[in-house]
PDB file of C-alpha atoms in Angstrom:
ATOM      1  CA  UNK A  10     243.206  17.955 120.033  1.00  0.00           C
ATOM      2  CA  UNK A  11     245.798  17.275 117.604  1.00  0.00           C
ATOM      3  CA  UNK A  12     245.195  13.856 115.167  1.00  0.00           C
ATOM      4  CA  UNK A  13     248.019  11.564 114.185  1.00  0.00           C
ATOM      5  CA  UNK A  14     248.018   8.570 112.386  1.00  0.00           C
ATOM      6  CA  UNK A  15     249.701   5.166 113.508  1.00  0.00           C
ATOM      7  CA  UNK A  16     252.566   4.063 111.076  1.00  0.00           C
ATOM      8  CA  UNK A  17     251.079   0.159 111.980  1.00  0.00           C
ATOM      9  CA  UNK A  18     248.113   0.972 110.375  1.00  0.00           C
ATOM     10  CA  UNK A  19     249.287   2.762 107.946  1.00  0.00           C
ATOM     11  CA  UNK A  20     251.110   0.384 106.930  1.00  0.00           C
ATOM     12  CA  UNK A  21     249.697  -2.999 107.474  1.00  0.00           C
ATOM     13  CA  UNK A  22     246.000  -1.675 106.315  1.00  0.00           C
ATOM     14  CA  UNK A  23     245.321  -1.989 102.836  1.00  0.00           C
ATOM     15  CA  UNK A  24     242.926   1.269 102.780  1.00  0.00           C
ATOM     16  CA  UNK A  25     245.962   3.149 103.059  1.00  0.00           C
ATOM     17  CA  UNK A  26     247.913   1.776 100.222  1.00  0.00           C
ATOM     18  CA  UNK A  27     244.777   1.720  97.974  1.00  0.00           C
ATOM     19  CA  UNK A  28     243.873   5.534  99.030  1.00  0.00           C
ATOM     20  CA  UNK A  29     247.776   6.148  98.349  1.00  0.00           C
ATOM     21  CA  UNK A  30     247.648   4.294  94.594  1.00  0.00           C
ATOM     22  CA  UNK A  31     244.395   5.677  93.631  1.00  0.00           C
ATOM     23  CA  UNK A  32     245.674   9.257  94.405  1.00  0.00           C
ATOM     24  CA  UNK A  33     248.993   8.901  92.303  1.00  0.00           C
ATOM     25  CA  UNK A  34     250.594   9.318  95.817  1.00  0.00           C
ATOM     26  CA  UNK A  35     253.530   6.448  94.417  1.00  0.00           C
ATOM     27  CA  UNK A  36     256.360   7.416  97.191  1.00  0.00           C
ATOM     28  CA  UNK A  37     253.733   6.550 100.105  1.00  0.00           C
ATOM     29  CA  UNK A  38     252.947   3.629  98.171  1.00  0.00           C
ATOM     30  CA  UNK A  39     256.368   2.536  97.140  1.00  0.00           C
ATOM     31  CA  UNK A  40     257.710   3.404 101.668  1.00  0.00           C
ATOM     32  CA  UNK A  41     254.352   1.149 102.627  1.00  0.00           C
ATOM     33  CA  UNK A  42     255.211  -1.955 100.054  1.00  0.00           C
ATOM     34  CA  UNK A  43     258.738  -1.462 100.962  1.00  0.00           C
ATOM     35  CA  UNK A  44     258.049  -1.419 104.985  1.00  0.00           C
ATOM     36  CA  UNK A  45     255.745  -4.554 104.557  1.00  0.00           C
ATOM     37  CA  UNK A  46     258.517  -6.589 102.449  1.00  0.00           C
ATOM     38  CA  UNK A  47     261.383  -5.750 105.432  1.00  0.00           C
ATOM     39  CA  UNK A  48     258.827  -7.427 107.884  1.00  0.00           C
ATOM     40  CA  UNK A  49     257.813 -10.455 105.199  1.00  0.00           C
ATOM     41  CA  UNK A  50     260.653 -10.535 102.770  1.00  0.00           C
ATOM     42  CA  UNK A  51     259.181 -13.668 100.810  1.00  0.00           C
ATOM     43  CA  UNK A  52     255.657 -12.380 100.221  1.00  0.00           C
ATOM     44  CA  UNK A  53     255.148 -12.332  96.311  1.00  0.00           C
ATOM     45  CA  UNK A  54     252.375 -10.133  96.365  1.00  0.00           C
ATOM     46  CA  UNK A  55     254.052  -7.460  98.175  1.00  0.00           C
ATOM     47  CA  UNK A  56     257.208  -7.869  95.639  1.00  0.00           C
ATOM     48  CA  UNK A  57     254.543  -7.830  92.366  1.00  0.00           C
ATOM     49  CA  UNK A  58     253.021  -4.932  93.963  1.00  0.00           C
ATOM     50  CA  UNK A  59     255.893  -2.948  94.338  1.00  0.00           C
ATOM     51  CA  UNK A  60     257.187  -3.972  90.792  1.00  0.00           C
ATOM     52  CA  UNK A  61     254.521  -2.757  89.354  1.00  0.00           C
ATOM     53  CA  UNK A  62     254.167   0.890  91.088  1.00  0.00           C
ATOM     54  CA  UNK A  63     258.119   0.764  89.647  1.00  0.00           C
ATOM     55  CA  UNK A  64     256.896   0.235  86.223  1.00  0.00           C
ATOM     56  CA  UNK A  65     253.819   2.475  86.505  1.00  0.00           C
ATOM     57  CA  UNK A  66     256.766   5.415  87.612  1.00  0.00           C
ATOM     58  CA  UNK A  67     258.654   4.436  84.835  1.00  0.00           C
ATOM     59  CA  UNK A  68     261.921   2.529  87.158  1.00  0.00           C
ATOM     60  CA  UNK A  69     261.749  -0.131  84.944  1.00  0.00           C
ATOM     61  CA  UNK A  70     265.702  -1.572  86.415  1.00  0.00           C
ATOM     62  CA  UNK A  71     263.883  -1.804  89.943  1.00  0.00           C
ATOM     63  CA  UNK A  72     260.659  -3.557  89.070  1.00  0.00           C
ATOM     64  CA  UNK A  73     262.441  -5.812  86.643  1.00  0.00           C
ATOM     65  CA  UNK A  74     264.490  -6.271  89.554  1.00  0.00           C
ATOM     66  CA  UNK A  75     262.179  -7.416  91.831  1.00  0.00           C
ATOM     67  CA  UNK A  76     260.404  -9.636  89.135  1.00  0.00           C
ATOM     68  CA  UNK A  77     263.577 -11.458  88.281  1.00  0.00           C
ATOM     69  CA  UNK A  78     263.823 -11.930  92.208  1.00  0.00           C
ATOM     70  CA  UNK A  79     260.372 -13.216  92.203  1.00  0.00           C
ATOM     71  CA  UNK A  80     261.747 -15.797  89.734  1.00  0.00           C
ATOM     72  CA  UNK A  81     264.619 -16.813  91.724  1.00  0.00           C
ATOM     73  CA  UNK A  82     262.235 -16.729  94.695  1.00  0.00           C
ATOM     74  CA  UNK A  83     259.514 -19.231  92.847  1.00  0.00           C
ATOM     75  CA  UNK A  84     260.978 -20.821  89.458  1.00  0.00           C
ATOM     76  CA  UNK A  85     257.626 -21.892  88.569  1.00  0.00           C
ATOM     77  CA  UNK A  86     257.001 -17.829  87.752  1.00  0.00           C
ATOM     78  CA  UNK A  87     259.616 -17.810  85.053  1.00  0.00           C
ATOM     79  CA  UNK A  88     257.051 -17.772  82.109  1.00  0.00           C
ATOM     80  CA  UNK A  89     254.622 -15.018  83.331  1.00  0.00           C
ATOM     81  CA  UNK A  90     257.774 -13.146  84.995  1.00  0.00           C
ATOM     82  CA  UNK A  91     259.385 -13.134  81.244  1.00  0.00           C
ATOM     83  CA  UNK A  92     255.688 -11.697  80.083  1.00  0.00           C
ATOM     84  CA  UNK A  93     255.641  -8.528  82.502  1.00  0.00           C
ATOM     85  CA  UNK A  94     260.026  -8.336  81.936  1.00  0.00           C
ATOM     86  CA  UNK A  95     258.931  -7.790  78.158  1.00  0.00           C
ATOM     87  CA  UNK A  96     255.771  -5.672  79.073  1.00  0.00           C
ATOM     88  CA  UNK A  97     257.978  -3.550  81.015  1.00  0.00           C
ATOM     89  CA  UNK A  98     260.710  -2.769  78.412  1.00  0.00           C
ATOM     90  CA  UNK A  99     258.422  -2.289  75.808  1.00  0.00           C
ATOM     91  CA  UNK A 100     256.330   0.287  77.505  1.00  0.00           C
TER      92      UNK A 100
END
């Protein structure tokens, strides 16, 4: 009997990205966050998520990306986007 996973719950359970992060498995992660965002392209968590798995691989251009995004997306982020912007290039 041969096992394969479902890509839907792969992807839409949070098990999977958690077991992925806590494994240093970041391109699973990063395909997952990315897959989510094409489905809910406004979701702020799923953006700050994937920023930070940038910044924890050391793309700092994509995550600051995304956080400046974030910005556009919600002005009222501007202040604690500037914080992780600075936390990122100073790392």
């Amino acid at each position: 009997m041969s096992t394969k996973l479902d890509i839907e719950l792969v992807i839409s359970d949070n098990r999977f990205l958690k077991a992925y992060t806590d494994i240093g498995d970041y391109n699973n992660v990063i395909a997952i966050l990315t897959k989510r965002l094409e489905r809910d392209p406004k979701n702020l968590q799923y953006k700050f998520s994937l920023a930070s798995t940038y910044a924890t691989i050391g793309q700092k251009e994509k995550a600051i990306s995304l956080i400046r995004e974030m910005i556009a997306q919600d002005p009222s982020l501007k202040a604690e986007g500037e914080v992780y912007i600075k936390q990122i290039q100073n790392s």
